[in-house]
GROMACS .gro file of C-alpha atoms in nm:
model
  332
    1UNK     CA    1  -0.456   2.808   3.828
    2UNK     CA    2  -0.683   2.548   3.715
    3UNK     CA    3  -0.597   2.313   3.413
    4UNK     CA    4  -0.812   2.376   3.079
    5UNK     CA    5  -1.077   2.090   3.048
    6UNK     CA    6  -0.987   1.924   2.715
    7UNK     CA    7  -1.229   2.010   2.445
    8UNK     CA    8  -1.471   1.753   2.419
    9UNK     CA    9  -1.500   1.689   2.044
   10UNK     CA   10  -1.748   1.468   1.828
   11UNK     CA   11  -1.598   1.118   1.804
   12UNK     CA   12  -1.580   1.178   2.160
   13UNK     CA   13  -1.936   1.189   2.174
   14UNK     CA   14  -1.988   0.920   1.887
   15UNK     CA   15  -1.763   0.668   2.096
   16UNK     CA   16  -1.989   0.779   2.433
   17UNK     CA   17  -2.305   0.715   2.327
   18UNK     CA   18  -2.181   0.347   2.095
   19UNK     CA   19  -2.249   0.520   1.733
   20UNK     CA   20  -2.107   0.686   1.445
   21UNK     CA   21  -1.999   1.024   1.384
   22UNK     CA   22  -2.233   1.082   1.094
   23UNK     CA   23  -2.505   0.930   1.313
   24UNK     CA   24  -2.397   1.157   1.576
   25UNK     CA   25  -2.436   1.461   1.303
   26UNK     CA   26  -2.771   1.347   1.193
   27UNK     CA   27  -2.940   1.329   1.488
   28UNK     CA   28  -2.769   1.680   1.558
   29UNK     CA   29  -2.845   1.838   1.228
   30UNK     CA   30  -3.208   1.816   1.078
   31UNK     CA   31  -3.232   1.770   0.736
   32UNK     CA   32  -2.904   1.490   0.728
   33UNK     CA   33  -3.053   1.200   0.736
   34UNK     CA   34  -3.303   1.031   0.976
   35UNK     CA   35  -3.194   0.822   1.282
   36UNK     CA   36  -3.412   0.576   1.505
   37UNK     CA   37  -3.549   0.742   1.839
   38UNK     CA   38  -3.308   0.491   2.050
   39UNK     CA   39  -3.016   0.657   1.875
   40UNK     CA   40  -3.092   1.003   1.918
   41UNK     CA   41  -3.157   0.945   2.248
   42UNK     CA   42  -2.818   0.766   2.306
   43UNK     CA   43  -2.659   1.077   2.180
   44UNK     CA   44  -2.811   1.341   2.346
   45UNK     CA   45  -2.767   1.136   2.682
   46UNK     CA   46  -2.408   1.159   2.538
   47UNK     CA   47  -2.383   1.546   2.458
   48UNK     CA   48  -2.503   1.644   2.830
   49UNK     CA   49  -2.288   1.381   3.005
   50UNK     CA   50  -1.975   1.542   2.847
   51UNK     CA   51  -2.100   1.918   2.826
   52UNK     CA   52  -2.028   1.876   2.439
   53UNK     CA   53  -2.081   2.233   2.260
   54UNK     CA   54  -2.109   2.182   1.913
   55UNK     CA   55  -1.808   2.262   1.648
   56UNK     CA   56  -1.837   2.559   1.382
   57UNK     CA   57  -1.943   2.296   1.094
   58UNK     CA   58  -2.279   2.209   1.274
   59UNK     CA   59  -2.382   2.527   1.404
   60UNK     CA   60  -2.260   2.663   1.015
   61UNK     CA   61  -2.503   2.402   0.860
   62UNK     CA   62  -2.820   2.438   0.987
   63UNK     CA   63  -2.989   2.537   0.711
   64UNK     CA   64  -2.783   2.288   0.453
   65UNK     CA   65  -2.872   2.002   0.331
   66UNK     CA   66  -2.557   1.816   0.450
   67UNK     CA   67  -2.209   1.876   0.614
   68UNK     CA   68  -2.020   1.794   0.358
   69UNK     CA   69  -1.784   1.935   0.174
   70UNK     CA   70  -1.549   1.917  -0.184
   71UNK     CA   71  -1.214   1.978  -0.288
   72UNK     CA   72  -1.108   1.923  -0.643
   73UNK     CA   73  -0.698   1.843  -0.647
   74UNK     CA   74  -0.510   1.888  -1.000
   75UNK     CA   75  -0.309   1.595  -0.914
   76UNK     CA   76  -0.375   1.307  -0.704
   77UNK     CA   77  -0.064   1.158  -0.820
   78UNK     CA   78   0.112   1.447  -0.690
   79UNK     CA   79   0.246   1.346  -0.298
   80UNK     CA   80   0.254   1.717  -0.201
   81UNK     CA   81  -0.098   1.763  -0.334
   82UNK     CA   82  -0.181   1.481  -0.183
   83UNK     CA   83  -0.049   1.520   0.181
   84UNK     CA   84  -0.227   1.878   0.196
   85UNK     CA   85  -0.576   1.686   0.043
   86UNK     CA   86  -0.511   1.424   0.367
   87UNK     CA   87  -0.438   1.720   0.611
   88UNK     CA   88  -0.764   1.874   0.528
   89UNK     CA   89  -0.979   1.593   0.490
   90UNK     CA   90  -0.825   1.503   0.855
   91UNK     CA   91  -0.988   1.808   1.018
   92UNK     CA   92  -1.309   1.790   0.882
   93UNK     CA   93  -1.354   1.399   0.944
   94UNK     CA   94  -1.239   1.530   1.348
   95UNK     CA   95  -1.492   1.787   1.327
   96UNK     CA   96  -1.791   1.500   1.206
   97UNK     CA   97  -1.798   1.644   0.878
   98UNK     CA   98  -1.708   1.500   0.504
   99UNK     CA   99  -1.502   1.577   0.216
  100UNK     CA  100  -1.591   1.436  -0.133
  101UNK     CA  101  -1.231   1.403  -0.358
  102UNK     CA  102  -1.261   1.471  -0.716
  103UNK     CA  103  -0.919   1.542  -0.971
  104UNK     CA  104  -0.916   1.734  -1.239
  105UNK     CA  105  -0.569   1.635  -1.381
  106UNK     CA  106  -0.541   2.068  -1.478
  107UNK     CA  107  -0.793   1.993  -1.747
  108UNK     CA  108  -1.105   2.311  -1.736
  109UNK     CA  109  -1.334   2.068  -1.888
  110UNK     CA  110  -1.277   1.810  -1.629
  111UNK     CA  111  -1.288   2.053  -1.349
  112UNK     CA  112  -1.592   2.184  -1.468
  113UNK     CA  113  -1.770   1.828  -1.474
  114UNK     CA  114  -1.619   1.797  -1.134
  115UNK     CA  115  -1.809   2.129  -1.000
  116UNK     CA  116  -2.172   1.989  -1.199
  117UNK     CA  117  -2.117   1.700  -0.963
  118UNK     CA  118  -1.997   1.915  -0.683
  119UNK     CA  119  -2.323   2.142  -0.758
  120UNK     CA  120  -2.570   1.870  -0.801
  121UNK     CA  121  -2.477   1.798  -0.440
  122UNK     CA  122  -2.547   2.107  -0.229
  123UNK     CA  123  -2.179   2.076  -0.062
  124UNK     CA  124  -2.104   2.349   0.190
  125UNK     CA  125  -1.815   2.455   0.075
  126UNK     CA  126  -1.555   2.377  -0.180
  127UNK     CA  127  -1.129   2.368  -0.180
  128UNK     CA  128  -0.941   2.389  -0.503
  129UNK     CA  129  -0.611   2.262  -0.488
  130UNK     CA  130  -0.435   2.387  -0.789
  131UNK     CA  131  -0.724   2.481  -0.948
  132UNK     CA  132  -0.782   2.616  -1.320
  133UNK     CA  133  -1.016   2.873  -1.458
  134UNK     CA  134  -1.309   2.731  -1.592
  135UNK     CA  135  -1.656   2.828  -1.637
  136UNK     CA  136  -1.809   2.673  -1.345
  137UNK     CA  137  -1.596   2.761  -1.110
  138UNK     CA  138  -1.675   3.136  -1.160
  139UNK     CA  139  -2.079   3.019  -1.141
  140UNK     CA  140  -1.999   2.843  -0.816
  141UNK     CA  141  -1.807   3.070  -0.649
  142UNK     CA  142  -2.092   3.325  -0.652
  143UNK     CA  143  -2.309   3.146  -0.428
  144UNK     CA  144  -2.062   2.878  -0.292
  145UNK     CA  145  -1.791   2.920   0.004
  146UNK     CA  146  -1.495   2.841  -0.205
  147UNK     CA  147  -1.073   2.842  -0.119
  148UNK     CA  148  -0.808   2.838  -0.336
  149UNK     CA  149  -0.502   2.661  -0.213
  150UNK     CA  150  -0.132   2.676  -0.388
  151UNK     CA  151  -0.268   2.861  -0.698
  152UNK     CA  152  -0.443   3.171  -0.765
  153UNK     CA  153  -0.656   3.253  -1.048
  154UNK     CA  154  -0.579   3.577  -1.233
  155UNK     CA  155  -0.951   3.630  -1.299
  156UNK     CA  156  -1.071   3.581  -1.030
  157UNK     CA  157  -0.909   3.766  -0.739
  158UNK     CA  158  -1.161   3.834  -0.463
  159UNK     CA  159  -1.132   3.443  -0.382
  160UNK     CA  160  -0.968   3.354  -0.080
  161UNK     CA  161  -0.627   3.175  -0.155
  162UNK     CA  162  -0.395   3.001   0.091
  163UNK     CA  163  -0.016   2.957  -0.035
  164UNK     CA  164   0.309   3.168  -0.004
  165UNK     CA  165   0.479   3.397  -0.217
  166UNK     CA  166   0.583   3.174  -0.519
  167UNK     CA  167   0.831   3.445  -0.697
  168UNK     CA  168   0.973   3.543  -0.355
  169UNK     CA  169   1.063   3.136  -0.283
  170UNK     CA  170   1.202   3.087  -0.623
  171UNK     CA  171   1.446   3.423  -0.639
  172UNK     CA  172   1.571   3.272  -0.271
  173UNK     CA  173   1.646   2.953  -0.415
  174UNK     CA  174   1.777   3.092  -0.734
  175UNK     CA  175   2.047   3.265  -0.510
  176UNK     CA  176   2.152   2.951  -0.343
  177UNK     CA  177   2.185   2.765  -0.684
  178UNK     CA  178   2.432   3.050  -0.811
  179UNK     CA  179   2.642   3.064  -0.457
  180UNK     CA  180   2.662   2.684  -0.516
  181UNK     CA  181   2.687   2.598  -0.883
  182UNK     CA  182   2.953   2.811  -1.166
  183UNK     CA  183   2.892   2.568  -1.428
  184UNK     CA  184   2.572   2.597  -1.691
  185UNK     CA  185   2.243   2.542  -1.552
  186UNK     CA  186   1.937   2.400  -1.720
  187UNK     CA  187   1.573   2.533  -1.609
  188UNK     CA  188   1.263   2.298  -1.651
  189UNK     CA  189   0.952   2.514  -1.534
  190UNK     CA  190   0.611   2.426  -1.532
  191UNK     CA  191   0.314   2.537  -1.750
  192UNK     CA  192   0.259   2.848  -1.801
  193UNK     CA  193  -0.119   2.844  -1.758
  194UNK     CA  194  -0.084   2.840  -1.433
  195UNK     CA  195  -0.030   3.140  -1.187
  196UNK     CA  196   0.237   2.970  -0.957
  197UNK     CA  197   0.448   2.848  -1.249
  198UNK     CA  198   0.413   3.170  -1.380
  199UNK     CA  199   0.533   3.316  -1.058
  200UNK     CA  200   0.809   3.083  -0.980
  201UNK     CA  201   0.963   3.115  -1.325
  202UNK     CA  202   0.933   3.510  -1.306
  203UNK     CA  203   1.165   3.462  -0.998
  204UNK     CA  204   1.408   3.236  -1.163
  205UNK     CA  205   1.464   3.439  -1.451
  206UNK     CA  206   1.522   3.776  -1.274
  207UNK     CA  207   1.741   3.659  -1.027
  208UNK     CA  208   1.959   3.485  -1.228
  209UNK     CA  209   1.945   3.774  -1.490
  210UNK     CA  210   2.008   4.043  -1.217
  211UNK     CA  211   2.353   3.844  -1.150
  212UNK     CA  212   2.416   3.839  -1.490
  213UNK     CA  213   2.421   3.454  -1.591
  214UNK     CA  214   2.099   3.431  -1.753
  215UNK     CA  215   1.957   3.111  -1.858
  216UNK     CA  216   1.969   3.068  -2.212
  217UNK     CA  217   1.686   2.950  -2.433
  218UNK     CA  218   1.781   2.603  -2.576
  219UNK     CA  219   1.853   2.553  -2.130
  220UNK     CA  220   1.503   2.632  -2.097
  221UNK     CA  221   1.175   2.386  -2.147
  222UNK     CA  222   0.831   2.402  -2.014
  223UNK     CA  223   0.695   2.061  -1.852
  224UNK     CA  224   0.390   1.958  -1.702
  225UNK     CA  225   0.366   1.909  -1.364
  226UNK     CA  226   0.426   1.517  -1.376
  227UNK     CA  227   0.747   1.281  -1.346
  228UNK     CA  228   0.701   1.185  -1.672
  229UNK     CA  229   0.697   1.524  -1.812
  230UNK     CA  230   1.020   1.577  -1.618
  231UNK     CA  231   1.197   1.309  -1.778
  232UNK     CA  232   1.118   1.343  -2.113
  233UNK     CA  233   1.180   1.742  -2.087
  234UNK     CA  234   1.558   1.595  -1.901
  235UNK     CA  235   1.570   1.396  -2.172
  236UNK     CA  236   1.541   1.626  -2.436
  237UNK     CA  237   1.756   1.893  -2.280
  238UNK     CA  238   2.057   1.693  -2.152
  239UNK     CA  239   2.069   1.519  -2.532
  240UNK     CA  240   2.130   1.911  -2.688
  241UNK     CA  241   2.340   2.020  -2.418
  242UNK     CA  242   2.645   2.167  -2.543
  243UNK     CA  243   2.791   2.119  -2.209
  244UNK     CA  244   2.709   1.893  -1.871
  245UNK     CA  245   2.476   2.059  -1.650
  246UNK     CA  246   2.619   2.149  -1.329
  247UNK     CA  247   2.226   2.186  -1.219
  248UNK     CA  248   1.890   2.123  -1.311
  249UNK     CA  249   1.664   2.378  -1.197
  250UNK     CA  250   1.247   2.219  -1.153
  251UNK     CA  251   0.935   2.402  -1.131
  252UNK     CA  252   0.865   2.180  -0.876
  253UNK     CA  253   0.965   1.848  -0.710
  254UNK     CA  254   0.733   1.605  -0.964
  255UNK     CA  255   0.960   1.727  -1.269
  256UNK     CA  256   1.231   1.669  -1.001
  257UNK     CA  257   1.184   1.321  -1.013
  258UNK     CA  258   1.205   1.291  -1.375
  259UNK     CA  259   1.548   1.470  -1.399
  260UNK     CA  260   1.680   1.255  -1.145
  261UNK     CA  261   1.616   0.945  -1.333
  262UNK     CA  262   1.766   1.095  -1.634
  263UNK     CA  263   2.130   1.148  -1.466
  264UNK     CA  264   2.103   0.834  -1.299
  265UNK     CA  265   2.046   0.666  -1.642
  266UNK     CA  266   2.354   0.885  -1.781
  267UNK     CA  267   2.537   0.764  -1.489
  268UNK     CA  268   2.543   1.100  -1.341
  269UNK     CA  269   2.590   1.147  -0.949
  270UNK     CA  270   2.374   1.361  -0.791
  271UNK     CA  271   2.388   1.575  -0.630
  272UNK     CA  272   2.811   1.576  -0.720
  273UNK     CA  273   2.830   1.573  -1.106
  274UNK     CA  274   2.446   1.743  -1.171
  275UNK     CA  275   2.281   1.896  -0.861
  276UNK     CA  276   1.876   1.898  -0.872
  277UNK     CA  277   1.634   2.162  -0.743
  278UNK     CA  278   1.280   2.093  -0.713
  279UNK     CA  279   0.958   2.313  -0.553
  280UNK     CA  280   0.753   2.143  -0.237
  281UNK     CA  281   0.920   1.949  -0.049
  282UNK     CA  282   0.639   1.665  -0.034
  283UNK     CA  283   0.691   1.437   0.264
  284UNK     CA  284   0.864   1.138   0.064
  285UNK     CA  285   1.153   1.332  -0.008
  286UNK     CA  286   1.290   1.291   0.365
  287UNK     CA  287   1.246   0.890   0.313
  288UNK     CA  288   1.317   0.865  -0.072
  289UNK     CA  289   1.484   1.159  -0.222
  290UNK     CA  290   1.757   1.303   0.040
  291UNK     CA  291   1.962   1.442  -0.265
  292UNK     CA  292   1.704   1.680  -0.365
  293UNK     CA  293   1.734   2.031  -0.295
  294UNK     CA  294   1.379   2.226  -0.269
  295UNK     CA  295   1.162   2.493  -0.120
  296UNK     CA  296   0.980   2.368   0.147
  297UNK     CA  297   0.620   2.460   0.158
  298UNK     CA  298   0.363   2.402   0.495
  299UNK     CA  299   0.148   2.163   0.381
  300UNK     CA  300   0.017   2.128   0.733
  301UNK     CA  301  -0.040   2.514   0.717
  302UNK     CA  302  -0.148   2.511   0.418
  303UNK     CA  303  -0.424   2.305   0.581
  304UNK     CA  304  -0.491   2.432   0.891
  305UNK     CA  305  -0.550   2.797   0.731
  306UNK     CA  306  -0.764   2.684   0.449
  307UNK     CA  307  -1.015   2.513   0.688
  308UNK     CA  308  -0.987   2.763   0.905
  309UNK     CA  309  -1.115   3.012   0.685
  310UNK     CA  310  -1.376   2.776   0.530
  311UNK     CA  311  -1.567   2.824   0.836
  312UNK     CA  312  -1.528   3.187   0.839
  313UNK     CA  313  -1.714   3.189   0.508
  314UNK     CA  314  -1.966   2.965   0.536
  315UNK     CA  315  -2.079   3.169   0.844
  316UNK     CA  316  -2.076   3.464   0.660
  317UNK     CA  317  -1.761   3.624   0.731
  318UNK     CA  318  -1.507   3.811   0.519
  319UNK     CA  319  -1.198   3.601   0.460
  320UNK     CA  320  -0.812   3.732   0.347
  321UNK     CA  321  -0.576   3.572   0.207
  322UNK     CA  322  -0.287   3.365   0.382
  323UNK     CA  323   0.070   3.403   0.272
  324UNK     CA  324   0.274   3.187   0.444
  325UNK     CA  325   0.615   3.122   0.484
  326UNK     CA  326   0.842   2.864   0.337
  327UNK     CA  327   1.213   2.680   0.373
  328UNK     CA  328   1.464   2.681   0.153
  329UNK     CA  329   1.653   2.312   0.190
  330UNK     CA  330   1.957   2.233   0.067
  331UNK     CA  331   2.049   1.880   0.155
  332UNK     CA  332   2.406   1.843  -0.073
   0.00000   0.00000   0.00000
C-alpha cells in the first residue's frame, strides 16, 4: 500500500516560493490586498511545484473582502479562556488566515462595541468565547457565521455552540466531593447571568440535595468569574463560618484561585484541612496548582470543533452543536 503524501499546506507554499503567508493569500484571493507581479509569480511557480490545493478558508472567501476572522473572549485574564483563544487562533494562522482578539470582560455594552468594530470590518466569521447577550450580537448573527464556545445564550438557540454538558460535569463532581468530604461544605458559584453558571450550579444543588446534605444559604455566595472575586467571596464566607470548611466548592478554577489564597492565609492545608474544587482545568494547574481538584474540559476540542464548524458555515452549511466530553480530576 502506498504511504499518504503529506498534505501540502500554505506556509508550505509561503516558505517555497520566499514570502509570507498573507502574501501568499493575496495573490490567491482577489480583493485582499495587491501584490507585485514578481510575487505572484513566485507563488504560483510555488502552488504547481507542490500540487498545493487550496484549504476551505480560501475557497470559502472568494467573494469576501478578507480572510479574517474575530473572536470576542470574556476573559483574557482567564488561562482556560485563553489556551482555547491560542488553540483556535493556531489553526487559522496554519490555514493562512487571521483572527482579530477583542475582550469583553462579560460586559453587553463592551461586547457590543466589540461587534461595531467586528462589523465595520467585514470579518468572515466570528467566535464568542463566553459570550453575553447583547444587542449586536443578535444583528450580527443574522448575516454573520458566528460560534458560541463554553456558553450558550438562552435567547438565542439556533446558534451553533461548542462545550459539554455543564450540569451533567458538576452533579459528577458533586458526587466525588460527598464520597470524599463529611464535614460542611461551602459553594462559591459564578454569576448567574450566565448559562453555564447557571447550569453548573443547577447540578451542584440537586445532587447534593438528592443525598440529603444540602448546602445551606449563609455556605452559599455568587462570585464573578475572577481570582479576585474568589477571594473576597472566601473571605467573606470563611469569616461567618460557624464551622471550618472541610471543602470549598468553585464555579470554576479562577474563583479557585482565590479560595486557595484564603486558606493559605488562614494557615489552612490544602487539600488536608480544606479541600478545593474548581471547573476547567486550564493548563497551569498541572505546573502551579497540583492540589486542585476540577473538571477537566477539552480545550483542544473545544478548538478543533469550533473551527471546524466555522467552515461549515461560512460555506453555507448547516452546523449542530458539539457536546463534548469532560474529566473529572481529583488530584488529593
Amino acid at each position: 500500500m502506498k504511504s499518504k503524501a503529506p498534505k501540502v499546506s500554505i506556509k508550505d507554499v509561503a516558505q517555497a516560493a520566499g514570502v509570507s503567508i498573507a502574501s501568499v493569500s493575496r495573490a490567491m484571493n482577489e480583493g485582499t490586498g495587491n501584490v507585485s507581479e514578481a510575487t505572484r509569480q513566485k507563488v504560483e511557480k510555488a502552488i504547481a511545484e507542490l500540487n498545493y490545493r487550496p484549504n476551505w478558508i480560501g475557497k470559502a472567501l472568494r467573494g469576501h473582502s478578507n480572510n479574517t476572522f474575530a473572536m470576542i473572549i470574556s476573559s483574557i485574564q482567564n488561562n482556560f479562556f485563553s489556551a482555547v483563544a491560542w488553540e483556535i487562533e493556531r489553526r487559522l494562522n496554519d490555514e493562512g488566515a487571521a483572527m482579530l482578539l477583542f475582550n469583553s470582560n462579560e460586559n453587553m455594552q463592551l461586547q457590543d462595541r466589540c461587534l461595531e468594530e467586528i462589523r465595520s470590518r467585514q470579518v468572515a466569521g466570528v467566535f464568542m468565547l463566553c459570550a453575553v447577550d447583547s444587542p449586536n450580537l443578535k444583528e450580527l448573527a443574522e448575516h454573520t457565521p458566528v460560534i458560541l464556545i463554553n456558553r450558550q445564550i438562552d435567547d438565542l438557540p439556533g446558534l451553533p455552540f461548542v462545550g459539554i454538558d455543564d450540569r451533567s460535569a458538576a452533579s459528577e463532581l458533586a458526587k466525588a466531593i460527598m464520597r470524599e468530604n463529611d464535614g460542611p461544605i461551602a459553594l462559591i458559584h459564578g454569576p448567574q447571568t450566565s448559562n453555564t453558571s447557571r447550569a453548573r450550579l443547577d447540578g451542584f444543588r440537586s445532587e447534593f440535595e438528592r443525598e440529603g446534605r444540602a448546602i445551606l444559604p449563609e455556605n452559599m455566595i455568587e462570585a464573578e468569574l475572577s481570582m479576585e472575586s474568589g477571594y473576597a467571596c472566601a473571605v467573606h464566607l470563611m469569616n461567618t463560618a460557624k464551622t471550618p470548611y472541610s471543602a470549598i466548592v468553585c464555579g470554576n478554577d479562577q474563583i479557585a484561585y482565590g479560595a486557595y489564597r484564603r486558606c493559605r492565609e488562614l494557615g489552612l492545608n490544602v487539600p488536608q484541612d480544606t479541600a478545593i474544587y474548581g471547573f476547567d482545568d486550564n493548563p497551569l494547574n498541572h505546573w502551579l496548582a497540583p492540589w486542585l481538584n476540577t473538571v477537566s474540559v477539552p480545550h483542544v476540542r473545544y478548538a478543533e470543533e469550533a473551527v471546524e464548524r466555522m467552515k461549515r458555515l461560512v460555506n453555507g452549511q448547516t452546523v449542530e452543536n458539539a457536546i463534548l466530553p469532560y474529566d473529572i480530576i481529583l488530584r488529593r
